[in-house]
Short mmCIF file of C-alpha atoms in Angstrom, two decimals:
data_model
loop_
_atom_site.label_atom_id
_atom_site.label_comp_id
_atom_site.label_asym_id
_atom_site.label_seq_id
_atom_site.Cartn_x
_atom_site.Cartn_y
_atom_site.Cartn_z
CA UNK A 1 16.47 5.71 -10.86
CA UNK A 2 18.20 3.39 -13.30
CA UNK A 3 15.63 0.49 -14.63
CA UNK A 4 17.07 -2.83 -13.58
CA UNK A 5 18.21 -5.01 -16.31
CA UNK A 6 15.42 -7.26 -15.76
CA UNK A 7 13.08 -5.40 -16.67
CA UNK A 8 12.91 -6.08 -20.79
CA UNK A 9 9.49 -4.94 -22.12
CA UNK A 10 7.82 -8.53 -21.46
CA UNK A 11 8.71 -8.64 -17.95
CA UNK A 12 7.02 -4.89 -17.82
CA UNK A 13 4.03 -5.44 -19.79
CA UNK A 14 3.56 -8.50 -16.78
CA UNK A 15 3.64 -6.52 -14.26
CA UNK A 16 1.30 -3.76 -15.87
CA UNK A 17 -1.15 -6.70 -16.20
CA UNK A 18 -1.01 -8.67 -12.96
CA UNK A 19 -1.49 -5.14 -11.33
CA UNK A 20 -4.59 -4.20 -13.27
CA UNK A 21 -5.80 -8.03 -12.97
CA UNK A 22 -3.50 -10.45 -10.49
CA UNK A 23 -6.41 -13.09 -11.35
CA UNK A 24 -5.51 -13.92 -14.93
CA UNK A 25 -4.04 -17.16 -15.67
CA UNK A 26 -0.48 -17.80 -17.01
CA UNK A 27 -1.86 -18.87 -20.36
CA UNK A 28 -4.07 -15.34 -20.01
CA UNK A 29 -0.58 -13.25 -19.38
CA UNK A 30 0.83 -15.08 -22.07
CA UNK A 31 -1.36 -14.71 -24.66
CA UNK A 32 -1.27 -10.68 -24.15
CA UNK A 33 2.28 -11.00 -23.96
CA UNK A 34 2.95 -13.88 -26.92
CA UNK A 35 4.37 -15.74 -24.71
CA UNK A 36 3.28 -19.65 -24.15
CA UNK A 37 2.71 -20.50 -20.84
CA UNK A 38 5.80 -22.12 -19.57
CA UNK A 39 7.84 -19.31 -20.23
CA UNK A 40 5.62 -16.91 -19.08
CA UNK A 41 5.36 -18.94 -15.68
CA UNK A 42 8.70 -18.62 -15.37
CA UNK A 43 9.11 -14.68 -15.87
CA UNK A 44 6.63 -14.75 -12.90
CA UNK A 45 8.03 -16.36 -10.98
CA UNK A 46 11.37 -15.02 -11.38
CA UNK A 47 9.64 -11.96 -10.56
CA UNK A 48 8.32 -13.08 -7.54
CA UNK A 49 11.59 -14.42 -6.51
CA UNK A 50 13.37 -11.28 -7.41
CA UNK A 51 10.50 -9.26 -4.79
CA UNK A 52 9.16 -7.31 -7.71
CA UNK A 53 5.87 -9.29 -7.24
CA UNK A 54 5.35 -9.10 -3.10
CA UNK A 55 2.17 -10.16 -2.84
CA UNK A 56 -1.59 -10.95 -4.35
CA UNK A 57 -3.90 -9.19 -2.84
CA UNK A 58 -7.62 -8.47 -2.97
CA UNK A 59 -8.64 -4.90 -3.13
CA UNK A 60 -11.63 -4.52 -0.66
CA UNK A 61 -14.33 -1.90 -1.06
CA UNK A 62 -14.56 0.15 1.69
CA UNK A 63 -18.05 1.41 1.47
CA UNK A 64 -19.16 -2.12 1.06
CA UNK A 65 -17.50 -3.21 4.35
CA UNK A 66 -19.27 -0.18 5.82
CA UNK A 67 -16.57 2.04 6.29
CA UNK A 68 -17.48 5.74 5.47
CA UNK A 69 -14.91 8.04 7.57
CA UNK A 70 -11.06 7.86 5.94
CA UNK A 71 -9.04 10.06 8.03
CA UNK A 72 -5.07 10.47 7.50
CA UNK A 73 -3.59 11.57 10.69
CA UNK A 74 -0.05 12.88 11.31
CA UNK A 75 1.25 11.55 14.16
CA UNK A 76 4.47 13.48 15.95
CA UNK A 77 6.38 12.04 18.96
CA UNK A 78 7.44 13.07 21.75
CA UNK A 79 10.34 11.00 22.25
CA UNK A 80 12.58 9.39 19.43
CA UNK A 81 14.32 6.71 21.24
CA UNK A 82 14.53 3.76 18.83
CA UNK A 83 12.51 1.29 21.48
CA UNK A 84 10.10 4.09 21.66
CA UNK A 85 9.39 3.81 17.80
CA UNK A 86 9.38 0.18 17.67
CA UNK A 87 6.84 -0.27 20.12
CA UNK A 88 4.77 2.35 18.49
CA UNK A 89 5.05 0.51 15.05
CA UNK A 90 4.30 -2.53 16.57
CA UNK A 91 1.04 -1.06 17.85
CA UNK A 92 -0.32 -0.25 14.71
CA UNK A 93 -2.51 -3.58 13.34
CA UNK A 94 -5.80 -1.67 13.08
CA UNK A 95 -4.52 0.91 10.45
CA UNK A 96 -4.75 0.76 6.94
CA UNK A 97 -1.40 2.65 6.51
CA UNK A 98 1.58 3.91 7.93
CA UNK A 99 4.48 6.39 6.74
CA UNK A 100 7.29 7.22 8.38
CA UNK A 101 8.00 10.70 7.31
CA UNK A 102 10.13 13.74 6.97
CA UNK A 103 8.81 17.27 8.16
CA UNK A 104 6.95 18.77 11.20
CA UNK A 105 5.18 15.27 11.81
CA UNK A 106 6.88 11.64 12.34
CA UNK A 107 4.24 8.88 10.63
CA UNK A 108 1.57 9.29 8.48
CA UNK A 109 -1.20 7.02 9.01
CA UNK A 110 -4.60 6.37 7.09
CA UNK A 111 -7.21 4.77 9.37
CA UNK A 112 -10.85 3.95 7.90
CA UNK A 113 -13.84 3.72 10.72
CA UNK A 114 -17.38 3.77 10.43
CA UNK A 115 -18.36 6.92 11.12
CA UNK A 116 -17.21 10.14 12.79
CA UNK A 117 -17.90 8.94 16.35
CA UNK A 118 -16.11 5.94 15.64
CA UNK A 119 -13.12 7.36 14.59
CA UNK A 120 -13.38 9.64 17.42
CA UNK A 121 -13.46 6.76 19.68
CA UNK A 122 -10.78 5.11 17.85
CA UNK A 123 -8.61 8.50 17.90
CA UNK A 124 -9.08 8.80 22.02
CA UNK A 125 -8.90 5.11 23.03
CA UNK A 126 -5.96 3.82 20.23
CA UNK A 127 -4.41 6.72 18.85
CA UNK A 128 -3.66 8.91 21.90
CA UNK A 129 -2.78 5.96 24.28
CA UNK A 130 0.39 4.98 21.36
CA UNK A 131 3.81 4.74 23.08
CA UNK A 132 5.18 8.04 22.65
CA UNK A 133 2.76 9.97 20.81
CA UNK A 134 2.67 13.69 21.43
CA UNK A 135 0.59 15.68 19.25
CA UNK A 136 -2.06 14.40 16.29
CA UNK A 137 -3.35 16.34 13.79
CA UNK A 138 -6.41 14.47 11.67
CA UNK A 139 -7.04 15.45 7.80
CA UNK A 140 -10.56 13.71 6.51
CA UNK A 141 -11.12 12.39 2.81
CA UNK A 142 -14.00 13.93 1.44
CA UNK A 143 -13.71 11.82 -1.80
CA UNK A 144 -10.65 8.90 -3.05
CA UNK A 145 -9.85 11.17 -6.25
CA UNK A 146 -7.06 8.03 -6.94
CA UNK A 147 -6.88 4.94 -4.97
CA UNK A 148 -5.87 2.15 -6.93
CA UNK A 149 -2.48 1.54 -5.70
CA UNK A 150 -1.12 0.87 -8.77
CA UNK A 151 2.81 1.81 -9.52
CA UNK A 152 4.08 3.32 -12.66
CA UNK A 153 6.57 0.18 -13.80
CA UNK A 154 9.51 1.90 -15.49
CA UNK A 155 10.28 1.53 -19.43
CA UNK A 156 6.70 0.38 -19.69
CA UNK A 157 5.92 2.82 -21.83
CA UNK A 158 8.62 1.41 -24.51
CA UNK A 159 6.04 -1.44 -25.35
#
């Protein structure tokens, strides 16, 4: 994959930062970038107008929020049909994640619960009743090695 063009080594280093820390302020960015605010402001937002920058988000600890069960279950239909998927992605507010992917299985999907029993409930009352939905196959995460969702930014490294 060719870097886009907009991508200089500022514009990198920005998004390197605002992933480790979206909280710092523009003077912050700048001042780890030598860059004065107003400029800086304006290479984030061109970044956020370009949809490098989707979204600010805080990252919520599970465990806190009493969630100890992460399960990732592969999901594989029965039918294909194209209104068939789209109401099965439209039933999916109450997971975490969802890939649609290539191989034996159709979606991915990582779904947090409280416990065992509650994913189990969650698994026979949610999972099985989805449109279409023939077979599912549940993996469970004994321990998040990685989970901080942060993307390698290309020519970062040239900094």
């Amino acid at each position: 994959m060719t870097a886009s063009p907009v991508l200089d080594r500022t514009n990198c280093a920005l998004l390197d930062l605002l992933q480790e820390n979206a909280r710092l302020t523009v003077a912050e960015l700048g001042g780890r970038v030598s860059l004065t605010s107003s400029p800086c402001w304006r290479r984030v937002k061109r970044l956020e107008e370009l949809g490098l920058i989707r979204a600010y988000r805080a990252i919520l600890s599970s465990e806190q929020l009493g969630y100890g069960v992460t399960a990732f279950v592969n999901v594989m239909m029965g039918d294909h049909a194209q209104h068939v998927l789209r109401q099965f992605e439209q039933r999916l507010s109450e997971i975490v994640s969802c890939h649609h992917v290539s191989g034996r299985y159709d979606f991915l999907l990582e779904v947090v619960a409280v416990d065992l029993k509650s994913f189990g409930e969650f698994a026979r009352n949610v999972l099985q009743a989805l449109p279409g939905a023939k077979e599912l196959y549940s993996s469970f995460s004994l321990k998040a090695v990685k989970d901080d969702r942060i993307l390698p930014v290309p020519n970062a490294g040239a900094r």
